[in-house]
Coordinates of C-alpha atoms and ligand atoms in Angstrom, one line a residue:
X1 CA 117.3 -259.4 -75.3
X2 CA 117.1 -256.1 -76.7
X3 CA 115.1 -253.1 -75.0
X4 CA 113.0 -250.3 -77.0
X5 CA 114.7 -247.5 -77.5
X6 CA 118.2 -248.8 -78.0
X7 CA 118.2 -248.4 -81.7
X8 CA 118.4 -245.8 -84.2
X9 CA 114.6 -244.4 -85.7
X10 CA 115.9 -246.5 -88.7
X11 CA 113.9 -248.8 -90.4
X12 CA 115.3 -252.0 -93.7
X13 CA 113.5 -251.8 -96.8
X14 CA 110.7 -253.3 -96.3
X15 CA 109.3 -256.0 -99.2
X16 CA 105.9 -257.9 -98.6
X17 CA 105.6 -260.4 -101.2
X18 CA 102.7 -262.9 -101.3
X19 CA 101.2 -265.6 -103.5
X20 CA 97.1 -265.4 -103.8
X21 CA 93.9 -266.9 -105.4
X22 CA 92.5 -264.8 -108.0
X23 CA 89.9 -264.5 -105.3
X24 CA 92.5 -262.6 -102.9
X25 CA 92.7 -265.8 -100.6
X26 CA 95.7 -267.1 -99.1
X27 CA 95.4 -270.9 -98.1
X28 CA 92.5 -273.2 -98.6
X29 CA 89.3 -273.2 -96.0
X30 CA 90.6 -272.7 -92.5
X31 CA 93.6 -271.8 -93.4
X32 CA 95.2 -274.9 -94.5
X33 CA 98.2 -274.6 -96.4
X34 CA 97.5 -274.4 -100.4
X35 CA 100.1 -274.3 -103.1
X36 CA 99.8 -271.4 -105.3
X37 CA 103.0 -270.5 -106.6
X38 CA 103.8 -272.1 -110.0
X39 CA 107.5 -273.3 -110.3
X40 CA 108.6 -269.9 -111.9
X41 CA 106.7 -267.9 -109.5
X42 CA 108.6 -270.4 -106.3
X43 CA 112.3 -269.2 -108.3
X44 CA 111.3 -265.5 -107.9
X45 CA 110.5 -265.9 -104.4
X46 CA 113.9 -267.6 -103.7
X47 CA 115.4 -265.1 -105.5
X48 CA 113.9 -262.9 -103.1
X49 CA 114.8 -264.5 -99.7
X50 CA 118.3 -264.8 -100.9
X51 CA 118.9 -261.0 -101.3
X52 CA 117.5 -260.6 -98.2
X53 CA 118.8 -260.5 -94.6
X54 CA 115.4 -261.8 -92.9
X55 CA 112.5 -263.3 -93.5
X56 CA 109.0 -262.2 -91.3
X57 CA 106.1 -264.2 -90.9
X58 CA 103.5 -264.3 -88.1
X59 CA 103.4 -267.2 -85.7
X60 CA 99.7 -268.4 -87.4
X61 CA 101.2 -269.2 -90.7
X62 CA 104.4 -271.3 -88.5
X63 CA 101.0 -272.9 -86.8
X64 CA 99.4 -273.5 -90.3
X65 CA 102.2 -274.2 -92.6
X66 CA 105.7 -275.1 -90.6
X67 CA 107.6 -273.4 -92.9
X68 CA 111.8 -273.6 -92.7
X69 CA 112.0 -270.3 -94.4
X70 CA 115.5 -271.2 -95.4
X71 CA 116.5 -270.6 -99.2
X72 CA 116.1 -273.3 -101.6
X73 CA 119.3 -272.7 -103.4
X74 CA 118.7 -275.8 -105.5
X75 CA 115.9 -273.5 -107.4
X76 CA 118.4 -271.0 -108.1
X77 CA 121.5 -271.0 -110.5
X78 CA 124.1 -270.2 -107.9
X79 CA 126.0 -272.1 -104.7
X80 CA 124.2 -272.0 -101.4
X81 CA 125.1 -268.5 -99.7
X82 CA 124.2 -267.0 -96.4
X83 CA 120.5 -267.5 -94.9
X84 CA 118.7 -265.2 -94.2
X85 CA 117.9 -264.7 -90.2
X86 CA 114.0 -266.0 -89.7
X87 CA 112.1 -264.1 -88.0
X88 CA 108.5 -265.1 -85.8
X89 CA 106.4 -262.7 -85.0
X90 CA 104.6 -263.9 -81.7
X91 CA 103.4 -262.2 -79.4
X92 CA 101.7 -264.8 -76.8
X93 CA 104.3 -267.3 -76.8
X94 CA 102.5 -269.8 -79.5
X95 CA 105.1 -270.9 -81.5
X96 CA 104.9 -274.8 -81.2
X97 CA 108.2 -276.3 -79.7
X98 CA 108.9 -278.9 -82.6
X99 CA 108.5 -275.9 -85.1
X100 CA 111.1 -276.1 -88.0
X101 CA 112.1 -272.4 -87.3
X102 CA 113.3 -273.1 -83.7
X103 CA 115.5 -275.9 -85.2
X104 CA 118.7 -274.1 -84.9
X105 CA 119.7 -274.5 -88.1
X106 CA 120.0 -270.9 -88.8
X107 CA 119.8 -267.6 -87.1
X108 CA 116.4 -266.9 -86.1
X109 CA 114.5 -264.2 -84.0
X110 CA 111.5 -264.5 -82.0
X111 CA 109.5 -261.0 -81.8
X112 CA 107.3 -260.8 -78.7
X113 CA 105.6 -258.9 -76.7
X114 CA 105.2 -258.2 -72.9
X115 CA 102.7 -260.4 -72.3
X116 CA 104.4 -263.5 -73.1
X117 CA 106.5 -265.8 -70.5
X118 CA 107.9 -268.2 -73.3
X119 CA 110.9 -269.2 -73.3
X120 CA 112.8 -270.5 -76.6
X121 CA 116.1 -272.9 -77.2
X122 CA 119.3 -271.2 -77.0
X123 CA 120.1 -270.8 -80.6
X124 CA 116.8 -268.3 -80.4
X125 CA 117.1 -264.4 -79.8
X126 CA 114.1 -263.1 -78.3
X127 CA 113.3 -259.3 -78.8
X128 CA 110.2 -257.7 -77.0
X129 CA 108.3 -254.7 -78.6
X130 CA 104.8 -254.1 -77.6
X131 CA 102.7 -254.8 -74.7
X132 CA 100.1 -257.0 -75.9
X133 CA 100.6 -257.9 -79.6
X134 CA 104.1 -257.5 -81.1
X135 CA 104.4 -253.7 -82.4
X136 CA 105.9 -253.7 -85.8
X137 CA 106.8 -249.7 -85.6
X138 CA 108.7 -250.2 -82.6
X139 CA 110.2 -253.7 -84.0
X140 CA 111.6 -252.7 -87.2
X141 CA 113.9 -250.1 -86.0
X142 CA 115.3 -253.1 -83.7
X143 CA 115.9 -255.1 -86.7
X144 CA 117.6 -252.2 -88.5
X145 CA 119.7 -252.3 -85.0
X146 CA 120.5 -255.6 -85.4
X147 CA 121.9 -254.9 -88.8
X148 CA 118.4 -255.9 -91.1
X149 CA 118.8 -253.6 -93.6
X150 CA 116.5 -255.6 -96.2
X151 CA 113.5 -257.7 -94.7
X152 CA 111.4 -259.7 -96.5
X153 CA 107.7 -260.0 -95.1
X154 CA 105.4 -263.4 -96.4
X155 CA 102.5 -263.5 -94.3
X156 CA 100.0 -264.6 -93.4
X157 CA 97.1 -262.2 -93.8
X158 CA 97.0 -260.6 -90.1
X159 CA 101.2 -259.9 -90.3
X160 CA 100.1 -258.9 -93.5
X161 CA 97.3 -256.3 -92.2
X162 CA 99.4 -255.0 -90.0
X163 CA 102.3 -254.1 -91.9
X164 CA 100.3 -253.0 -95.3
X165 CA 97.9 -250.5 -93.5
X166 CA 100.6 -249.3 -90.8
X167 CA 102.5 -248.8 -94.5
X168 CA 105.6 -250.1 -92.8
X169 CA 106.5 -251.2 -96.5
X170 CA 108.5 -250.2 -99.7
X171 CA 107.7 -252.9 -102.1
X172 CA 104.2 -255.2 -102.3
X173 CA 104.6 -258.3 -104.5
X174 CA 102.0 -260.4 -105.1
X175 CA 101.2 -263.3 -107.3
X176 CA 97.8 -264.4 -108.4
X177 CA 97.8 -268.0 -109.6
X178 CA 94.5 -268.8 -112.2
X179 CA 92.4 -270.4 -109.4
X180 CA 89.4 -269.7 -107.7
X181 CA 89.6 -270.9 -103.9
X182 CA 85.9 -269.9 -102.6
X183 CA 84.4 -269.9 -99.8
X184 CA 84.0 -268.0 -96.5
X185 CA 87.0 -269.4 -94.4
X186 CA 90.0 -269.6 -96.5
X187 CA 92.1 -266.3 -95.2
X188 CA 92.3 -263.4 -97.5
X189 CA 95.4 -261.5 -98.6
X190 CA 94.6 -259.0 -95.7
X191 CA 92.5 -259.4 -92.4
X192 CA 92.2 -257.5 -89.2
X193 CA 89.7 -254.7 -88.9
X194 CA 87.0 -254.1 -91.2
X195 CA 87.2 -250.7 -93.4
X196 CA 84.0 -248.9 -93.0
X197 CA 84.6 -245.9 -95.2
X198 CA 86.4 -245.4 -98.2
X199 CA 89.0 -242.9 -96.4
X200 CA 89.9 -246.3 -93.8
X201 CA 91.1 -248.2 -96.9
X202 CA 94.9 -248.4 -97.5
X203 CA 96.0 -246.6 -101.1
X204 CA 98.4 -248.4 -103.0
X205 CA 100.8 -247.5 -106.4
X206 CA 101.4 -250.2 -109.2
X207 CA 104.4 -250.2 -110.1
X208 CA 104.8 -253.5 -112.3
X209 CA 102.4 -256.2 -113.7
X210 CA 104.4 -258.8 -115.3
X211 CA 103.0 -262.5 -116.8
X212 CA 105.1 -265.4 -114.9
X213 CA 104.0 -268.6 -116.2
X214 CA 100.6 -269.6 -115.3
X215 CA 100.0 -266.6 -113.3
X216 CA 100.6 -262.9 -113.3
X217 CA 102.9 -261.2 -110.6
X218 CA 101.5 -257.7 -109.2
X219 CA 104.1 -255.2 -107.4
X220 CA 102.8 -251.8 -105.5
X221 CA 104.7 -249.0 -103.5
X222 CA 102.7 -247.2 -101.2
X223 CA 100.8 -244.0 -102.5
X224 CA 100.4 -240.7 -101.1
X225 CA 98.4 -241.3 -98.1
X226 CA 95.5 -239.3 -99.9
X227 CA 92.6 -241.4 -99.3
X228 CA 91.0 -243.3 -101.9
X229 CA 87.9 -241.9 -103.7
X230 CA 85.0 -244.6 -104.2
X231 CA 83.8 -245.1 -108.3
X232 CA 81.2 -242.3 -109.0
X233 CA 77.6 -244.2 -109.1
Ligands
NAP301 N1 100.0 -267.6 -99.9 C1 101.0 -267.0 -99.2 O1 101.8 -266.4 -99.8 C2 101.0 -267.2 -97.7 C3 102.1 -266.8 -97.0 C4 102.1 -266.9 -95.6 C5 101.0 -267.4 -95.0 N2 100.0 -267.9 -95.7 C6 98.8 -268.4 -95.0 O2 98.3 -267.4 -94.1 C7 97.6 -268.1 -93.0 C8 98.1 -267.7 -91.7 O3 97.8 -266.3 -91.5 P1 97.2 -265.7 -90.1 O4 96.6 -264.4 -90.4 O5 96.4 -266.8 -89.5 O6 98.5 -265.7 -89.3 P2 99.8 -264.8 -89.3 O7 99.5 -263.5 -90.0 O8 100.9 -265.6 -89.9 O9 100.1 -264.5 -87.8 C9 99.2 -263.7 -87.0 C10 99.5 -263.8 -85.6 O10 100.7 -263.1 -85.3 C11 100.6 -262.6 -84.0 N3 100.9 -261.1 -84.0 C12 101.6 -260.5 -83.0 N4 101.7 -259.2 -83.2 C13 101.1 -259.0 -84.4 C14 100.9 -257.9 -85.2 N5 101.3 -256.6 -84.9 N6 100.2 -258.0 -86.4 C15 99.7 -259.2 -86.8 N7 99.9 -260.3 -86.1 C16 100.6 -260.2 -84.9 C17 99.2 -262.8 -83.5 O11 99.2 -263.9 -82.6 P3 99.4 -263.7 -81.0 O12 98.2 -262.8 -80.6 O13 99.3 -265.0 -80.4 O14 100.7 -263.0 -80.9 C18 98.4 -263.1 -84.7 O15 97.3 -264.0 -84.5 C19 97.9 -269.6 -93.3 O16 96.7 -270.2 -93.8 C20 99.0 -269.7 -94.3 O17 98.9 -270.8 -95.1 C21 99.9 -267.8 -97.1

């Protein structure tokens, strides 16, 4: 288990990518898991996870979705290469034993904090940073330690919070599939706290807007932290 501290102030490149309603939503009401990405759009993202050397997500969307966050080299036009180490971010200890991430089947990292007395499988490395919830500041420099120099972040929309409005990020990819999901429960890109004032919201840079298929795919870097004005009345 690694301790804080041990690592260099380093951070990897950070790239949250995401696939959304036109609506902003992630999943379907309550959070169950909906299929967004067109078949181009599901080639991008593998793409993606095979250039990098993790993949984050929190422990609600392993809860929701099960994901095995493993490449799907059949999508892509080349021989299966390395996996990319999985990553959980949990901070309580939630992640449910049969999950397909603590399967062993590649390297994979469980990010905790403090709080939680969990203990995982063998093939699991366990890293704690942060007392109560899992501190993404003080975790990223660990992963850089660890030799993470490009981490991919999917979700869901509190991981997502976390890391777009701490702007712990270098590249924002999202991709907005023609449907409409509704509703009050389905989760939205982002969650956590509320933004009261136009100076709490989080400024963001386009950088490309590209058709892909059905959908269009939407990529930001973070802007100045200069905070946004609202439209003039
Ligand atoms: N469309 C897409 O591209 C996409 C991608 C991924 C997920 N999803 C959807 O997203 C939904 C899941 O999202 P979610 O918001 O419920 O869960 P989540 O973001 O995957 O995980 C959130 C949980 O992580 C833990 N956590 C620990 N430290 C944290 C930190 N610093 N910041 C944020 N979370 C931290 C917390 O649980 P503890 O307090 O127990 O530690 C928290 O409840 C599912 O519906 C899934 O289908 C969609």
């Amino acid at each position: 288990m690694a301790a804080p501290g041990e690592f260099p102030l380093h951070r990897p490149a950070v790239w949250v990518n995401c696939a959304a309603s036109l609506d902003g939503r992630l999943a379907l009401a309550g959070g169950r898991r909906a299929r967004l990405s067109s078949p181009e759009d599901l080639v991008r993202v593998q793409n993606l996870r095979a250039r990098s050397d993790a993949i984050l997500v929190g422990v609600g969307t392993v809860i929701q979705d099960d994901p095995s966050l493993r490449v799907h080299w059949e999508l892509l036009d080349e021989p299966p290469g390395r996996e990319p180490t999985r990553i959980v971010v949990d901070g309580s200890g939630r992640t449910p034993e049969k999950a397909r991430v603590l399967d062993g089947s590649t390297p994979t990292i469980v990010a905790t904090s403090e709080r939680s007395r969990r203990t995982y499988p063998g093939s699991v490395q366990t890293i704690v940073a942060g007392r109560t919830n899992v501190d993404l500041a003080e975790l990223f420099p660990m992963l850089y330690g660890l030799g993470i120099r490009r981490l991919m972040v999917e979700g869901g929309a509190q991981i997502l919070a976390s890391v777009l409005r701490a702007r712990l990020f270098d590249r924002f990819t999202i991709y907005y599939a023609p449907v409409i999901v509704g509703g009050a429960t389905a989760p939205p890109v982002v969650a956590g706290r509320e933004s009261h004032a136009a100076e709490e919201m989080t400024s963001l840079e386009l950088v490309a807007l590209e058709r892909l298929g059905a959908g269009y795919v939407v990529t930001y870097v973070p802007s100045s932290p200069a905070p946004v004005q609202p439209p003039a009345p």
